[in-house]
């Protein structure tokens, strides 16, 4: 808690230490940048050093600044040497290339002889001196290759042709000091007559950022200059090499100490930032802090304070004291690598209020199972299971954990969730008897075609006109008993295969959906009992269960009753459950739709009346109870609940307000009613009001509440629940739709790819099947595993958030964010 809200951040006690840490972080950033420029990668800190003491911090600051100063000097000297060496090399190349234009060496041993005039004669040829009336001057240098054409064109226009310009590329590329890129410079040598033209040429060269070098007139002077350049280049190369070695030594020191220094300074800065939130007592000799702490960790906090007092040499020992508070504590749910993925799904909907029932333990089973209902296929589920199993077995591999791909990290964090989804999909695939859309004959089929053929009077003419024959289960011996596990593989050959699976999966979706919603309503019992709101058991939970079971629980009963009562012999006489369910709301009967059992109409009438009677109880029960309780006469002074309930539950985490300091601190007074952690913001939820936030969805004290607000909230809850029972039950039909879509897509993929490959290839050879199977495998992974898997995952997520958690879960809490040294996040 911020105990200095009115004190400026620049006026707090430890602002100087924080600034010192920030200055050291700036120095570390400079060192990190130098390492990056040198192509070195800074590794993580090998150990977990503790925060340094004041003396150690001064030593770290001094050494880091000394290293930074050395790096600045060495880098500056290296840059200067590199620039000087680059200029000397460019000058040497200019002189070498200029020799080709200004002199023509004669063959050894041959006397000089007169030659005819030619355009290719060198400019300073002694035989041409008699044709020159004026002295020739030179401007030599290098220019950027992108500026050559414009440079040459401007020279010609400005000097009216009174010059001779020669351009040639440099033999080796060199670095551009402006951009740092390696380019091939262009050497130019310009000969001209007259001083005014020379001034124009030099001005134009400056405008084009050319590097101009002096060019000696005589050949002997040029040779002496080139010899001197060679020696200077060799000397500078030796000095530059020694400078590089010294720089490498300094960088080695930085690589060795910088990771530890960064962690130490980060910890020290975090500690001083927390100390700035503490307050001093009147004597300004001790610090007082108010924090949240899990009850289980109280002993660790006390031990840490005791060790801190001992190491600091304080004469007064630090201590911990609980203080009462009216603030809703934060939520701490301890997870491991297996449960973290499921808890993340729940937290994405909303963080549990303090000690509220946590849906995550139940989602470990229900979420993969609901996903598997929509993704039921043995082959696809096995591929998903093996992929997740590979991630689980190699979860400690650094290459998997430190990957930079965000999509891959999402899969890796949910590896245990994917593992269970794949395993459950294999199970439901065996129930559906589907493996890549093909039925597997694990057990012998329970249908006997031979018996029907022997007992029938089929003629050859009848068989010729009826290519498809229907198995009649009423014929004795055709049906030999139920299939041991799953769906009989004979259905994969039946023409009414889809009609049978539609009816089966639709009824299965309704049954599972109502059971799932009913389980969610029953979980509200734990919230009502724990928060001592037992009146809600009678005024809310009981009407909700009556409404759900009287209507939709009765629908489940009709489904199972029809399955049990009617067999293949009297299946044509079976009435429609849908018509009965519609007539139930209309309080009527249909003569064309026979009743399932005697007295069905009165029973249905009673159930509808019970369901309708539960609505006003759910609407008015809780508001009237709280109104009567507020206006009831009181004989004694009521107790004010300030503290949080003791102990911790799996869904809550058990937090308490703490005061830490070397002297006793008075607790918060009951009259002040100040929240403990004012800086914490409680998350908002459409299902929550203020009283829900304070007590996990159920407020024990209603005297501070407005009756109109209570009634409005209860009316919204009633309308949402009653209409939601209808819409949510229909929403579970997505189990049937997605399962059907997955099966049909799988069957289409097999028929269009693999089946055509087997039929059309005949005996051409198995080699042609390789690309066919490759296409089948790629489409299976891309469409059925990735796209269909993501679709089923999102629908399962919606069923848990809206249809299941909405029945009992508020999710209006906030997580406990304890003080901890954050991991190294430097880049």
Coordinates of C-alpha atoms in Angstrom, one line a residue, residues 122-639:
X122 CA 49.8 10.6 -71.2
X123 CA 49.2 14.1 -70.2
X124 CA 52.7 14.8 -68.8
X125 CA 54.5 13.0 -71.6
X126 CA 57.8 14.9 -72.2
X127 CA 57.3 14.7 -75.9
X128 CA 54.0 16.6 -75.6
X129 CA 55.4 19.6 -73.6
X130 CA 56.1 21.5 -76.8
X131 CA 52.3 21.4 -77.6
X132 CA 51.3 22.8 -74.2
X133 CA 51.3 26.6 -73.8
X134 CA 50.2 26.7 -70.2
X135 CA 51.0 24.9 -67.0
X136 CA 48.8 21.9 -66.2
X137 CA 47.3 21.6 -62.6
X138 CA 45.5 18.6 -61.0
X139 CA 42.7 17.9 -58.5
X140 CA 42.5 14.3 -57.3
X141 CA 40.3 12.5 -54.9
X142 CA 37.4 10.1 -54.4
X143 CA 33.7 10.5 -54.8
X144 CA 30.6 8.4 -53.9
X145 CA 29.6 6.2 -56.9
X146 CA 26.0 7.5 -56.8
X147 CA 27.3 11.1 -57.4
X148 CA 29.6 10.4 -60.3
X149 CA 27.3 11.2 -63.2
X150 CA 26.0 14.5 -61.6
X151 CA 29.5 15.4 -60.6
X152 CA 30.9 15.0 -64.0
X153 CA 28.0 16.7 -65.7
X154 CA 28.3 19.8 -63.4
X155 CA 32.1 20.0 -64.0
X156 CA 31.6 20.1 -67.7
X157 CA 28.9 22.7 -67.6
X158 CA 30.7 25.0 -65.1
X159 CA 34.2 24.8 -66.6
X160 CA 33.0 24.9 -70.3
X161 CA 35.2 22.0 -71.2
X162 CA 38.6 23.5 -70.0
X163 CA 39.4 20.4 -68.1
X164 CA 40.1 16.7 -68.6
X165 CA 38.4 14.4 -66.0
X166 CA 39.1 10.7 -65.6
X167 CA 37.1 8.4 -63.4
X168 CA 38.0 4.9 -62.3
X169 CA 36.7 2.6 -59.6
X170 CA 38.8 1.9 -56.6
X171 CA 40.3 -1.7 -56.6
X172 CA 38.9 -2.5 -53.1
X173 CA 35.7 -1.5 -51.3
X174 CA 36.0 0.7 -48.2
X175 CA 33.6 1.9 -45.5
X176 CA 31.5 5.0 -45.8
X177 CA 32.1 7.0 -42.6
X178 CA 28.7 8.7 -42.9
X179 CA 26.6 5.5 -43.2
X180 CA 28.9 2.7 -42.1
X181 CA 28.2 0.8 -45.4
X182 CA 31.0 -0.8 -47.4
X183 CA 31.0 0.7 -50.9
X184 CA 33.4 0.9 -53.9
X185 CA 34.6 4.5 -54.2
X186 CA 35.3 6.2 -57.5
X187 CA 38.7 7.9 -58.0
X188 CA 38.8 11.0 -60.1
X189 CA 41.7 12.9 -61.6
X190 CA 41.0 16.3 -63.1
X191 CA 43.6 18.3 -65.1
X192 CA 42.8 21.9 -65.8
X193 CA 44.3 25.2 -67.1
X194 CA 43.9 28.4 -65.1
X195 CA 43.5 29.2 -61.5
X196 CA 39.8 30.4 -61.7
X197 CA 38.8 27.0 -63.1
X198 CA 40.7 25.3 -60.3
X199 CA 38.7 27.3 -57.7
X200 CA 35.4 26.2 -59.4
X201 CA 36.5 22.6 -59.4
X202 CA 37.4 22.7 -55.7
X203 CA 34.1 24.3 -54.8
X204 CA 32.1 21.7 -56.8
X205 CA 34.1 18.9 -55.1
X206 CA 33.2 20.3 -51.7
X207 CA 29.5 20.5 -52.6
X208 CA 29.6 16.8 -53.6
X209 CA 31.4 15.8 -50.4
X210 CA 34.4 14.5 -52.3
X211 CA 37.6 13.6 -50.4
X212 CA 40.3 15.7 -52.2
X213 CA 44.0 14.8 -51.8
X214 CA 47.1 16.7 -52.9
X215 CA 48.6 15.4 -56.1
X216 CA 52.3 16.0 -56.7
X217 CA 53.3 17.2 -60.2
X218 CA 56.5 15.3 -60.6
X219 CA 56.8 11.6 -60.8
X220 CA 59.6 11.5 -58.3
X221 CA 57.5 13.4 -55.7
X222 CA 54.6 11.0 -56.3
X223 CA 56.9 8.0 -55.7
X224 CA 58.3 9.5 -52.5
X225 CA 54.7 10.2 -51.3
X226 CA 53.6 6.7 -52.0
X227 CA 56.6 5.2 -50.2
X228 CA 55.7 7.4 -47.1
X229 CA 52.1 6.3 -47.3
X230 CA 53.2 2.6 -47.3
X231 CA 55.1 3.1 -44.1
X232 CA 52.4 5.1 -42.4
X233 CA 49.8 2.5 -43.3
X234 CA 51.9 -0.3 -41.8
X235 CA 52.5 1.7 -38.6
X236 CA 48.8 2.5 -38.2
X237 CA 47.8 -1.1 -38.8
X238 CA 50.0 -2.2 -36.0
X239 CA 48.6 0.4 -33.6
X240 CA 45.1 -0.4 -34.7
X241 CA 45.6 -4.1 -34.0
X242 CA 46.9 -3.4 -30.5
X243 CA 43.9 -1.1 -29.9
X244 CA 41.5 -3.9 -31.1
X245 CA 43.2 -6.3 -28.7
X246 CA 42.8 -3.9 -25.8
X247 CA 39.2 -3.3 -26.7
X248 CA 38.5 -7.0 -26.7
X249 CA 40.0 -7.3 -23.2
X250 CA 37.8 -4.5 -21.9
X251 CA 34.7 -6.2 -23.5
X252 CA 35.7 -9.5 -21.9
X253 CA 35.6 -7.8 -18.5
X254 CA 32.1 -6.3 -19.4
X255 CA 30.7 -9.7 -20.4
X256 CA 32.0 -11.3 -17.2
X257 CA 30.6 -8.8 -14.7
X258 CA 27.6 -7.0 -16.5
X259 CA 24.9 -9.8 -16.0
X260 CA 25.5 -9.9 -12.3
X261 CA 25.6 -6.1 -12.0
X262 CA 22.3 -5.7 -13.8
X263 CA 20.5 -8.2 -11.5
X264 CA 22.0 -6.6 -8.4
X265 CA 21.0 -3.0 -9.5
X266 CA 17.5 -4.2 -10.5
X267 CA 17.0 -5.7 -7.1
X268 CA 18.4 -2.7 -5.3
X269 CA 16.1 -0.3 -7.3
X270 CA 13.1 -2.5 -6.6
X271 CA 13.8 -2.4 -2.9
X272 CA 14.2 1.4 -2.8
X273 CA 11.0 1.8 -4.8
X274 CA 9.2 -0.3 -2.2
X275 CA 10.8 1.6 0.7
X276 CA 9.6 4.9 -0.8
X277 CA 6.0 3.5 -0.3
X278 CA 6.7 2.9 3.4
X279 CA 6.1 5.5 6.1
X280 CA 8.2 6.6 9.0
X281 CA 7.0 6.7 12.6
X282 CA 7.1 9.9 14.6
X283 CA 10.7 9.3 15.6
X284 CA 11.7 8.6 12.0
X285 CA 13.8 5.7 13.1
X286 CA 11.8 2.8 11.6
X287 CA 9.8 2.0 8.5
X288 CA 6.2 0.9 8.5
X289 CA 4.7 -1.1 5.5
X290 CA 1.2 -2.5 4.9
X291 CA 1.1 -5.5 2.6
X292 CA -1.0 -8.5 1.6
X293 CA 0.5 -11.8 2.4
X294 CA -0.8 -15.4 2.2
X295 CA -1.4 -17.0 5.5
X296 CA 0.8 -20.0 4.5
X297 CA 3.7 -17.6 3.9
X298 CA 3.6 -15.7 7.2
X299 CA 6.3 -17.7 8.8
X300 CA 8.6 -17.0 5.8
X301 CA 8.0 -13.3 6.1
X302 CA 8.8 -13.4 9.8
X303 CA 12.0 -15.4 9.2
X304 CA 13.0 -12.9 6.5
X305 CA 12.5 -9.9 8.7
X306 CA 14.4 -11.6 11.5
X307 CA 17.3 -12.4 9.3
X308 CA 17.3 -8.8 7.9
X309 CA 17.4 -7.4 11.5
X310 CA 20.3 -9.7 12.3
X311 CA 22.3 -8.9 9.2
X312 CA 21.8 -5.1 9.5
X313 CA 22.9 -5.1 13.1
X314 CA 19.7 -3.4 14.3
X315 CA 19.1 -3.4 18.1
X316 CA 15.3 -3.7 17.6
X317 CA 13.9 -6.7 15.8
X318 CA 11.4 -6.4 13.0
X319 CA 8.0 -8.0 13.5
X320 CA 4.7 -8.7 11.8
X321 CA 1.3 -7.8 13.1
X322 CA -2.1 -8.5 11.5
X323 CA -4.5 -5.5 11.1
X324 CA -8.2 -5.6 10.4
X325 CA -9.5 -4.4 7.1
X326 CA -12.8 -4.1 5.2
X327 CA -11.1 -4.4 1.8
X328 CA -11.7 -7.5 -0.2
X329 CA -8.3 -9.4 -0.3
X330 CA -6.7 -10.3 -3.5
X331 CA -6.8 -13.9 -4.8
X332 CA -3.9 -16.3 -4.9
X333 CA -4.4 -19.6 -6.6
X334 CA -1.3 -21.8 -6.5
X335 CA -0.7 -23.7 -9.7
X336 CA 1.8 -26.1 -11.2
X337 CA 2.9 -26.8 -14.7
X338 CA -0.1 -29.1 -15.2
X339 CA -2.9 -26.9 -13.8
X340 CA -1.5 -23.6 -15.0
X341 CA -3.1 -24.0 -18.5
X342 CA -6.6 -24.7 -17.1
X343 CA -6.3 -21.9 -14.6
X344 CA -5.4 -19.5 -17.4
X345 CA -8.6 -20.4 -19.2
X346 CA -10.6 -19.5 -16.1
X347 CA -8.7 -16.3 -15.4
X348 CA -9.3 -15.1 -19.0
X349 CA -13.0 -15.0 -18.0
X350 CA -12.3 -13.3 -14.7
X351 CA -10.2 -13.7 -11.6
X352 CA -12.0 -15.5 -8.8
X353 CA -13.2 -13.4 -5.9
X354 CA -11.6 -14.1 -2.6
X355 CA -12.3 -17.7 -1.5
X356 CA -14.9 -18.2 -4.3
X357 CA -15.3 -21.6 -5.8
X358 CA -12.6 -22.1 -8.5
X359 CA -13.9 -23.7 -11.7
X360 CA -10.4 -24.8 -12.8
X361 CA -10.3 -28.2 -11.0
X362 CA -13.5 -29.2 -12.7
X363 CA -12.5 -27.8 -16.1
X364 CA -9.5 -30.2 -16.0
X365 CA -12.0 -33.0 -16.9
X366 CA -15.0 -31.3 -18.4
X367 CA -13.1 -29.1 -20.9
X368 CA -11.1 -31.8 -22.7
X369 CA -14.2 -34.1 -22.6
X370 CA -16.5 -31.4 -24.2
X371 CA -13.8 -30.7 -26.8
X372 CA -13.5 -34.4 -27.5
X373 CA -17.2 -34.8 -28.1
X374 CA -16.8 -32.3 -31.0
X375 CA -13.4 -33.8 -32.1
X376 CA -14.1 -37.5 -31.8
X377 CA -11.7 -39.4 -34.0
X378 CA -9.2 -42.0 -33.0
X379 CA -6.6 -41.0 -35.6
X380 CA -6.8 -37.3 -35.2
X381 CA -6.9 -37.5 -31.4
X382 CA -3.9 -39.8 -31.5
X383 CA -1.9 -37.3 -33.6
X384 CA -2.8 -34.5 -31.2
X385 CA -1.9 -36.7 -28.2
X386 CA 1.5 -37.6 -29.7
X387 CA 2.3 -34.0 -30.5
X388 CA 1.5 -32.9 -26.9
X389 CA 3.4 -35.8 -25.5
X390 CA 6.5 -34.8 -27.4
X391 CA 6.2 -31.3 -25.9
X392 CA 5.7 -32.7 -22.4
X393 CA 8.7 -35.1 -22.7
X394 CA 11.0 -32.3 -24.0
X395 CA 9.5 -29.5 -21.9
X396 CA 12.9 -28.7 -20.3
X397 CA 14.6 -28.2 -23.7
X398 CA 15.9 -24.6 -24.0
X399 CA 15.1 -24.5 -27.7
X400 CA 11.4 -25.1 -26.9
X401 CA 11.1 -22.8 -24.0
X402 CA 13.1 -19.9 -25.4
X403 CA 11.4 -19.8 -28.9
X404 CA 10.4 -16.4 -30.1
X405 CA 7.3 -17.5 -32.0
X406 CA 4.3 -16.3 -30.1
X407 CA 2.0 -19.0 -31.6
X408 CA 4.4 -21.7 -30.7
X409 CA 4.7 -20.4 -27.1
X410 CA 0.9 -20.5 -26.8
X411 CA 0.9 -24.2 -27.9
X412 CA 3.8 -25.0 -25.5
X413 CA 2.1 -23.4 -22.5
X414 CA -1.0 -25.4 -23.1
X415 CA 0.8 -28.7 -23.7
X416 CA -0.9 -30.6 -20.9
X417 CA -4.3 -29.2 -22.0
X418 CA -3.6 -30.5 -25.6
X419 CA -2.5 -33.8 -24.1
X420 CA -5.8 -34.4 -22.4
X421 CA -7.8 -33.1 -25.3
X422 CA -6.0 -35.7 -27.6
X423 CA -6.5 -38.5 -25.1
X424 CA -10.2 -37.8 -24.6
X425 CA -10.6 -37.5 -28.4
X426 CA -9.2 -41.0 -28.8
X427 CA -11.8 -42.2 -26.3
X428 CA -14.8 -40.5 -28.0
X429 CA -13.4 -41.7 -31.3
X430 CA -13.7 -45.3 -30.1
X431 CA -17.3 -44.4 -29.0
X432 CA -18.1 -43.1 -32.5
X433 CA -16.0 -45.9 -34.0
X434 CA -14.2 -43.5 -36.3
X435 CA -10.5 -43.5 -37.3
X436 CA -9.8 -41.0 -40.1
X437 CA -13.6 -41.4 -40.9
X438 CA -13.3 -45.2 -41.3
X439 CA -15.0 -47.6 -38.9
X440 CA -12.7 -50.2 -37.1
X441 CA -13.9 -53.7 -36.4
X442 CA -12.5 -54.2 -32.9
X443 CA -15.3 -56.6 -32.0
X444 CA -17.4 -58.7 -34.4
X445 CA -20.5 -56.9 -35.7
X446 CA -23.8 -57.7 -33.9
X447 CA -25.7 -57.8 -37.2
X448 CA -26.0 -61.0 -39.1
X449 CA -26.7 -60.5 -42.8
X450 CA -26.7 -64.3 -43.5
X451 CA -29.6 -64.9 -41.2
X452 CA -31.8 -62.4 -42.9
X453 CA -30.8 -63.8 -46.3
X454 CA -31.7 -67.3 -45.2
X455 CA -35.0 -66.3 -43.8
X456 CA -36.1 -64.2 -46.7
X457 CA -37.7 -65.0 -50.0
X458 CA -35.5 -62.8 -52.2
X459 CA -35.5 -63.7 -55.8
X460 CA -32.9 -62.8 -58.4
X461 CA -35.3 -60.3 -60.0
X462 CA -35.9 -58.7 -56.6
X463 CA -32.2 -58.4 -55.9
X464 CA -31.6 -57.0 -59.4
X465 CA -34.1 -54.2 -58.8
X466 CA -33.0 -53.5 -55.2
X467 CA -29.2 -52.7 -55.1
X468 CA -29.6 -51.5 -51.4
X469 CA -31.2 -53.8 -48.8
X470 CA -32.3 -52.8 -45.4
X471 CA -31.5 -55.0 -42.3
X472 CA -34.7 -55.7 -40.4
X473 CA -34.0 -56.0 -36.6
X474 CA -37.4 -57.7 -36.2
X475 CA -36.2 -60.8 -38.0
X476 CA -35.1 -63.4 -35.5
X477 CA -31.3 -63.8 -35.5
X478 CA -30.4 -60.7 -37.4
X479 CA -29.7 -58.6 -34.3
X480 CA -27.5 -60.7 -31.9
X481 CA -27.2 -58.3 -29.1
X482 CA -25.6 -54.9 -28.4
X483 CA -22.2 -54.0 -29.6
X484 CA -19.7 -54.3 -26.7
X485 CA -18.2 -50.8 -27.0
X486 CA -19.2 -47.9 -29.2
X487 CA -21.2 -47.9 -32.4
X488 CA -21.4 -51.0 -34.5
X489 CA -19.2 -50.8 -37.6
X490 CA -22.1 -52.0 -39.7
X491 CA -23.5 -48.5 -39.5
X492 CA -20.7 -47.2 -41.7
X493 CA -22.2 -49.2 -44.6
X494 CA -25.8 -48.3 -43.9
X495 CA -27.6 -45.7 -46.1
X496 CA -29.3 -44.3 -43.0
X497 CA -26.0 -43.8 -41.2
X498 CA -26.3 -40.1 -41.0
X499 CA -29.9 -40.2 -39.8
X500 CA -28.9 -42.5 -37.0
X501 CA -25.9 -40.5 -35.9
X502 CA -27.9 -37.2 -36.0
X503 CA -30.5 -38.5 -33.6
X504 CA -27.9 -40.1 -31.3
X505 CA -25.6 -37.1 -31.1
X506 CA -28.4 -34.5 -30.8
X507 CA -29.9 -36.3 -27.8
X508 CA -26.5 -36.9 -26.3
X509 CA -25.7 -33.2 -26.6
X510 CA -28.9 -32.2 -24.8
X511 CA -28.3 -34.7 -22.0
X512 CA -24.7 -33.7 -21.4
X513 CA -25.6 -30.1 -21.6
X514 CA -28.3 -30.2 -18.9
X515 CA -26.1 -32.3 -16.7
X516 CA -23.3 -29.8 -17.1
X517 CA -25.5 -26.8 -16.3
X518 CA -27.0 -28.6 -13.3
X519 CA -23.6 -29.4 -11.9
X520 CA -22.7 -25.7 -12.3
X521 CA -25.8 -24.7 -10.3
X522 CA -25.0 -27.2 -7.6
X523 CA -21.5 -25.7 -7.2
X524 CA -23.2 -22.5 -6.0
X525 CA -23.9 -24.4 -2.7
X526 CA -20.3 -24.1 -1.7
X527 CA -20.3 -20.3 -2.2
X528 CA -23.6 -19.9 -0.2
X529 CA -22.4 -22.0 2.7
X530 CA -18.9 -20.6 2.9
X531 CA -20.0 -17.0 2.8
X532 CA -22.8 -17.8 5.3
X533 CA -25.6 -16.9 3.0
X534 CA -27.8 -19.9 3.8
X535 CA -31.0 -18.0 2.8
X536 CA -29.8 -18.1 -0.8
X537 CA -29.9 -21.9 -0.7
X538 CA -33.7 -21.7 -0.3
X539 CA -34.5 -18.5 -2.1
X540 CA -32.1 -18.8 -5.1
X541 CA -30.5 -22.2 -5.5
X542 CA -33.7 -24.2 -4.8
X543 CA -35.8 -22.3 -7.3
X544 CA -33.1 -22.5 -9.9
X545 CA -32.8 -26.3 -9.6
X546 CA -36.6 -26.6 -9.6
X547 CA -36.9 -24.6 -12.8
X548 CA -34.1 -26.5 -14.5
X549 CA -35.1 -30.0 -13.5
X550 CA -38.9 -29.5 -13.9
X551 CA -38.4 -28.5 -17.5
X552 CA -35.1 -29.7 -18.9
X553 CA -34.5 -32.4 -16.4
X554 CA -37.9 -33.8 -17.5
X555 CA -36.7 -33.7 -21.1
X556 CA -33.7 -35.9 -20.2
X557 CA -36.1 -38.3 -18.5
X558 CA -38.2 -38.5 -21.6
X559 CA -35.2 -39.3 -23.7
X560 CA -34.0 -42.1 -21.6
X561 CA -37.6 -43.4 -21.0
X562 CA -38.2 -43.6 -24.8
X563 CA -34.9 -45.4 -25.3
X564 CA -35.8 -48.0 -22.7
X565 CA -39.5 -48.5 -23.4
X566 CA -39.5 -48.7 -27.2
X567 CA -37.7 -51.4 -29.0
X568 CA -37.3 -52.3 -32.7
X569 CA -40.6 -54.2 -32.7
X570 CA -42.7 -51.2 -31.7
X571 CA -40.4 -48.4 -32.9
X572 CA -43.0 -47.2 -35.4
X573 CA -45.4 -46.5 -32.6
X574 CA -42.9 -44.3 -30.7
X575 CA -44.3 -40.8 -30.2
X576 CA -42.2 -37.6 -30.8
X577 CA -40.5 -36.1 -27.7
X578 CA -40.4 -32.7 -29.3
X579 CA -44.2 -32.6 -29.8
X580 CA -44.7 -33.7 -26.2
X581 CA -42.3 -31.0 -25.0
X582 CA -44.2 -28.3 -26.9
X583 CA -47.6 -29.6 -25.7
X584 CA -46.2 -29.4 -22.2
X585 CA -45.9 -25.6 -22.3
X586 CA -49.3 -25.3 -24.0
X587 CA -51.0 -27.4 -21.4
X588 CA -52.6 -29.6 -24.0
X589 CA -52.3 -33.0 -25.6
X590 CA -52.0 -34.2 -29.2
X591 CA -54.2 -37.1 -30.3
X592 CA -51.9 -38.0 -33.1
X593 CA -48.9 -38.2 -30.7
X594 CA -49.5 -41.0 -28.2
X595 CA -48.4 -40.5 -24.6
X596 CA -45.2 -42.1 -23.4
X597 CA -46.8 -43.3 -20.1
X598 CA -50.2 -43.1 -18.4
X599 CA -50.9 -39.8 -16.7
X600 CA -48.3 -37.9 -18.7
X601 CA -50.4 -34.7 -19.2
X602 CA -51.1 -34.1 -15.5
X603 CA -47.5 -34.7 -14.6
X604 CA -46.3 -32.3 -17.2
X605 CA -48.8 -29.7 -16.0
X606 CA -47.6 -30.0 -12.4
X607 CA -44.0 -29.6 -13.6
X608 CA -44.7 -26.5 -15.6
X609 CA -46.6 -25.0 -12.7
X610 CA -43.6 -25.7 -10.4
X611 CA -41.2 -24.1 -12.9
X612 CA -43.4 -21.0 -13.2
X613 CA -43.9 -20.8 -9.4
X614 CA -40.1 -20.8 -8.9
X615 CA -39.7 -17.7 -11.0
X616 CA -41.3 -15.2 -8.5
X617 CA -39.5 -16.9 -5.6
X618 CA -36.2 -16.4 -7.4
X619 CA -37.2 -12.8 -8.3
X620 CA -38.5 -11.6 -5.0
X621 CA -37.1 -13.9 -2.4
X622 CA -33.7 -12.4 -1.7
X623 CA -34.7 -8.7 -2.0
X624 CA -37.7 -9.2 0.4
X625 CA -35.5 -11.2 2.9
X626 CA -32.9 -8.5 3.0
X627 CA -35.5 -5.8 3.3
X628 CA -37.2 -7.5 6.2
X629 CA -33.8 -8.1 7.8
X630 CA -32.9 -4.5 7.6
X631 CA -36.2 -3.2 9.1
X632 CA -36.4 -5.9 11.7
X633 CA -36.1 -4.6 15.4
X634 CA -32.6 -5.1 16.9
X635 CA -31.9 -5.7 20.5
X636 CA -28.2 -5.3 20.6
X637 CA -25.4 -3.6 18.7
X638 CA -24.5 -5.5 15.5
X639 CA -21.0 -6.6 15.0

